[in-house]
Amino acid sequence: MKSLFDILFPPICAACGSDTKHRELLCSSCKEKLYPDPLLQCSVCRGRVPFFASRQERCHPNASHLIFSASEYANPVVRSLIWHFKFKSRKKAGGLLSAILFEAISDVGYNLEETILVPIPLFPKRLRERGFNQAEKIADYLSDKLNLKKVSCLLRVKNTTPQSEISDYKQRRVNIAHAFEVKHGSGPFNKRIFLIDDVWTSGATMSEAVSVLKNAGAGEIIAMVVARAH
């Protein structure tokens, strides 16, 4: 028999809207669609890169960074969880998304020695409005699960228009230009950096952050995201 609370606030799946058991975030059907599908891509041509290919074996050996994604944004369950996490502040959604990225990294079997986590920051005004930075939350989860140090060394110094509101890539690059700085005393870096964010779309935000980190002396950088939009 349903309780009055369940009648007034029915436990429904965050992805498809069907009933769930034990007030879980996803129904059993949607849970089955939530699995890691890791992909490593070149930041120049977006081509697939073998996970353990040497720099010389890559399509663009001089690419500033690589892009590692755990799943596809086209997956409706992943997309719904990202929306609930970012705009509804549902911590369980963030936990599930972080777990997907953790599983993907674990499945690939990276050697994590000399690796640090650097989350993409929000502008202070946006952070106050949202109440949290989704990239920081994902990085916190990975830091705990992978036993890696999180270094919040990037500052967002420009209050940009949300990239999701701009469709043209060139306009996105202009919008995000000069948006980041490295905190004084944070670099240079002598470790591999996993640059953390939730979604990779055009790559403009990641490219700008990578450029700033490289100018501060960073070495190898892999952009780590939950979902790839392209």
Short mmCIF file of C-alpha atoms in Angstrom, two decimals:
data_model
loop_
_atom_site.label_atom_id
_atom_site.label_comp_id
_atom_site.label_asym_id
_atom_site.label_seq_id
_atom_site.Cartn_x
_atom_site.Cartn_y
_atom_site.Cartn_z
CA MET A 1 0.00 0.00 0.00
CA LYS A 2 1.38 3.38 -0.97
CA SER A 3 2.13 5.91 1.75
CA LEU A 4 0.61 9.39 1.66
CA PHE A 5 4.11 10.75 0.88
CA ASP A 6 4.39 8.48 -2.17
CA ILE A 7 0.94 9.51 -3.33
CA LEU A 8 1.77 13.23 -3.03
CA PHE A 9 5.35 12.84 -4.28
CA PRO A 10 5.42 9.68 -6.40
CA PRO A 11 8.85 8.10 -6.86
CA ILE A 12 9.41 8.37 -10.60
CA CYS A 13 12.42 7.67 -12.80
CA ALA A 14 14.47 10.78 -13.57
CA ALA A 15 14.97 9.60 -17.14
CA CYS A 16 11.66 8.14 -18.36
CA GLY A 17 9.12 9.11 -15.69
CA SER A 18 8.00 5.58 -14.84
CA ASP A 19 7.57 4.34 -11.29
CA THR A 20 10.70 3.30 -9.39
CA LYS A 21 11.19 1.09 -6.36
CA HIS A 22 12.56 2.22 -3.01
CA ARG A 23 12.66 5.84 -4.20
CA GLU A 24 15.58 5.12 -6.52
CA LEU A 25 16.55 7.73 -9.08
CA LEU A 26 16.26 5.41 -12.09
CA CYS A 27 13.96 2.54 -12.99
CA SER A 28 15.47 -0.86 -13.73
CA SER A 29 15.08 -0.38 -17.48
CA CYS A 30 16.97 2.92 -17.50
CA LYS A 31 19.66 1.52 -15.22
CA GLU A 32 20.46 -1.02 -17.92
CA LYS A 33 21.12 1.82 -20.37
CA LEU A 34 23.61 3.44 -18.00
CA TYR A 35 26.99 1.89 -18.73
CA PRO A 36 30.47 3.20 -19.62
CA ASP A 37 31.41 3.41 -23.30
CA PRO A 38 34.88 4.98 -23.13
CA LEU A 39 36.38 6.75 -26.11
CA LEU A 40 39.68 8.60 -26.54
CA GLN A 41 39.75 11.27 -29.26
CA CYS A 42 42.23 13.62 -30.87
CA SER A 43 41.56 17.27 -30.02
CA VAL A 44 42.57 18.33 -33.54
CA CYS A 45 40.54 16.06 -35.84
CA ARG A 46 38.21 14.34 -33.30
CA GLY A 47 39.40 10.98 -34.60
CA ARG A 48 39.56 7.92 -32.37
CA VAL A 49 42.92 7.40 -30.66
CA PRO A 50 43.99 3.96 -29.33
CA PHE A 51 44.18 4.19 -25.55
CA PHE A 52 47.83 3.30 -25.22
CA ALA A 53 49.17 4.64 -28.51
CA SER A 54 52.46 6.50 -28.21
CA ARG A 55 52.53 10.14 -29.24
CA GLN A 56 54.25 9.18 -32.51
CA GLU A 57 51.48 6.68 -33.30
CA ARG A 58 48.70 9.25 -32.96
CA CYS A 59 47.06 10.98 -35.92
CA HIS A 60 48.26 14.39 -34.65
CA PRO A 61 51.34 13.88 -32.45
CA ASN A 62 51.51 17.58 -31.56
CA ALA A 63 47.90 17.91 -30.39
CA SER A 64 47.75 19.95 -27.19
CA HIS A 65 45.53 17.39 -25.46
CA LEU A 66 43.35 14.32 -25.87
CA ILE A 67 39.66 13.93 -25.00
CA PHE A 68 38.48 10.99 -22.90
CA SER A 69 34.71 10.53 -22.61
CA ALA A 70 32.88 7.87 -20.63
CA SER A 71 29.59 7.88 -22.52
CA GLU A 72 27.50 9.64 -25.15
CA TYR A 73 25.29 12.64 -24.51
CA ALA A 74 22.90 11.09 -27.04
CA ASN A 75 22.12 8.45 -24.41
CA PRO A 76 18.80 9.77 -23.00
CA VAL A 77 19.53 8.44 -19.51
CA VAL A 78 22.91 10.17 -19.37
CA ARG A 79 21.39 13.37 -20.75
CA SER A 80 18.60 13.33 -18.16
CA LEU A 81 21.03 12.75 -15.30
CA ILE A 82 23.20 15.66 -16.42
CA TRP A 83 20.15 17.93 -16.50
CA HIS A 84 18.98 16.82 -13.04
CA PHE A 85 22.49 17.22 -11.65
CA LYS A 86 23.26 20.67 -13.05
CA PHE A 87 19.86 22.33 -12.95
CA LYS A 88 17.96 20.46 -10.24
CA SER A 89 20.93 19.93 -7.87
CA ARG A 90 20.16 16.23 -7.47
CA LYS A 91 23.24 14.78 -5.81
CA LYS A 92 22.30 11.20 -6.68
CA ALA A 93 22.44 12.11 -10.37
CA GLY A 94 25.91 13.55 -9.89
CA GLY A 95 26.98 10.40 -8.09
CA LEU A 96 25.80 8.17 -10.92
CA LEU A 97 27.54 10.31 -13.53
CA SER A 98 30.78 10.36 -11.54
CA ALA A 99 30.55 6.59 -11.18
CA ILE A 100 30.29 6.17 -14.96
CA LEU A 101 33.47 8.17 -15.48
CA PHE A 102 35.23 6.25 -12.71
CA GLU A 103 34.23 2.92 -14.25
CA ALA A 104 35.38 4.03 -17.70
CA ILE A 105 38.79 5.10 -16.42
CA SER A 106 39.11 1.87 -14.43
CA ASP A 107 38.07 -0.28 -17.41
CA VAL A 108 40.76 1.25 -19.60
CA GLY A 109 43.43 0.59 -16.99
CA TYR A 110 45.39 3.82 -17.02
CA ASN A 111 48.57 4.00 -14.98
CA LEU A 112 47.61 6.84 -12.64
CA GLU A 113 51.01 7.53 -11.15
CA GLU A 114 52.01 11.20 -11.38
CA THR A 115 48.45 12.23 -12.30
CA ILE A 116 46.40 15.06 -10.82
CA LEU A 117 42.77 16.15 -11.28
CA VAL A 118 41.99 19.72 -12.33
CA PRO A 119 38.28 20.69 -12.54
CA ILE A 120 36.99 23.34 -14.95
CA PRO A 121 35.87 26.24 -12.73
CA LEU A 122 32.71 28.34 -12.81
CA PHE A 123 32.64 32.12 -12.64
CA PRO A 124 31.89 33.18 -9.02
CA LYS A 125 28.49 34.64 -9.91
CA ARG A 126 27.44 31.43 -11.70
CA LEU A 127 28.75 29.38 -8.78
CA ARG A 128 26.63 31.37 -6.32
CA GLU A 129 23.55 30.94 -8.50
CA ARG A 130 23.98 27.19 -8.92
CA GLY A 131 25.34 26.55 -5.44
CA PHE A 132 28.01 24.10 -6.61
CA ASN A 133 30.38 23.38 -9.49
CA GLN A 134 29.52 20.10 -11.20
CA ALA A 135 33.11 19.60 -12.38
CA GLU A 136 34.38 20.01 -8.79
CA LYS A 137 31.89 17.41 -7.56
CA ILE A 138 32.96 14.92 -10.22
CA ALA A 139 36.62 15.59 -9.43
CA ASP A 140 35.96 15.08 -5.70
CA TYR A 141 34.42 11.67 -6.44
CA LEU A 142 37.31 10.63 -8.67
CA SER A 143 39.85 11.90 -6.17
CA ASP A 144 38.37 9.62 -3.52
CA LYS A 145 37.89 6.56 -5.74
CA LEU A 146 41.17 6.79 -7.66
CA ASN A 147 43.23 8.15 -4.78
CA LEU A 148 44.37 11.12 -6.87
CA LYS A 149 45.02 14.67 -5.75
CA LYS A 150 42.56 17.32 -6.88
CA VAL A 151 44.19 20.67 -7.63
CA SER A 152 41.72 23.54 -8.19
CA CYS A 153 44.35 25.70 -9.85
CA LEU A 154 42.21 27.33 -12.52
CA LEU A 155 40.27 30.55 -11.97
CA ARG A 156 37.34 31.69 -14.12
CA VAL A 157 37.97 35.40 -14.52
CA LYS A 158 35.43 36.20 -17.24
CA ASN A 159 31.67 35.90 -16.87
CA THR A 160 30.91 34.31 -20.22
CA THR A 161 27.61 33.52 -21.88
CA PRO A 162 26.84 29.80 -21.35
CA GLN A 163 28.43 27.92 -24.23
CA SER A 164 25.25 25.88 -24.65
CA GLU A 165 23.52 29.07 -25.83
CA ILE A 166 26.02 29.58 -28.68
CA SER A 167 25.92 27.26 -31.69
CA ASP A 168 28.75 28.66 -33.81
CA TYR A 169 32.19 27.28 -32.90
CA LYS A 170 34.06 30.49 -33.74
CA GLN A 171 31.69 32.47 -31.54
CA ARG A 172 32.24 29.95 -28.76
CA ARG A 173 36.00 30.47 -29.01
CA VAL A 174 35.55 34.24 -28.86
CA ASN A 175 33.16 33.89 -25.92
CA ILE A 176 35.52 31.72 -23.87
CA ALA A 177 38.75 33.54 -24.82
CA HIS A 178 40.73 34.81 -21.81
CA ALA A 179 38.17 33.27 -19.44
CA PHE A 180 40.74 31.36 -17.34
CA GLU A 181 43.83 32.09 -15.33
CA VAL A 182 46.09 29.84 -13.29
CA LYS A 183 46.24 30.67 -9.59
CA HIS A 184 49.50 32.30 -8.60
CA GLY A 185 51.98 29.70 -7.42
CA SER A 186 50.04 26.74 -8.88
CA GLY A 187 52.44 25.93 -11.72
CA PRO A 188 54.45 24.83 -13.53
CA PHE A 189 53.17 21.27 -13.47
CA ASN A 190 55.31 18.17 -13.77
CA LYS A 191 52.46 15.66 -13.71
CA ARG A 192 49.83 14.45 -16.16
CA ILE A 193 46.58 16.39 -15.78
CA PHE A 194 43.09 14.98 -16.05
CA LEU A 195 41.05 18.11 -16.84
CA ILE A 196 37.54 17.40 -15.53
CA ASP A 197 34.15 18.55 -16.84
CA ASP A 198 30.71 17.03 -17.34
CA VAL A 199 30.11 17.38 -21.10
CA TRP A 200 32.31 17.90 -24.15
CA THR A 201 30.57 19.60 -27.08
CA SER A 202 32.63 21.82 -29.37
CA GLY A 203 35.75 21.58 -27.23
CA ALA A 204 36.19 25.37 -27.04
CA THR A 205 36.12 25.53 -23.24
CA MET A 206 38.57 22.67 -22.82
CA SER A 207 40.91 24.09 -25.47
CA GLU A 208 41.04 27.46 -23.74
CA ALA A 209 41.71 25.88 -20.35
CA VAL A 210 44.41 23.64 -21.85
CA SER A 211 46.09 26.65 -23.46
CA VAL A 212 46.25 28.47 -20.12
CA LEU A 213 47.62 25.39 -18.33
CA LYS A 214 50.20 24.81 -21.06
CA ASN A 215 51.38 28.41 -20.78
CA ALA A 216 51.86 27.76 -17.05
CA GLY A 217 54.14 24.82 -17.82
CA ALA A 218 51.74 21.86 -17.84
CA GLY A 219 52.77 18.68 -19.64
CA GLU A 220 50.37 15.96 -20.84
CA ILE A 221 46.68 16.88 -20.51
CA ILE A 222 43.69 14.59 -21.04
CA ALA A 223 40.27 16.24 -20.99
CA MET A 224 38.07 13.87 -18.96
CA VAL A 225 34.31 14.20 -19.38
CA VAL A 226 31.26 12.12 -18.55
CA ALA A 227 29.64 12.56 -21.95
CA ARG A 228 30.62 13.51 -25.49
CA ALA A 229 28.06 15.43 -27.51
CA HIS A 230 29.65 14.70 -30.91
#
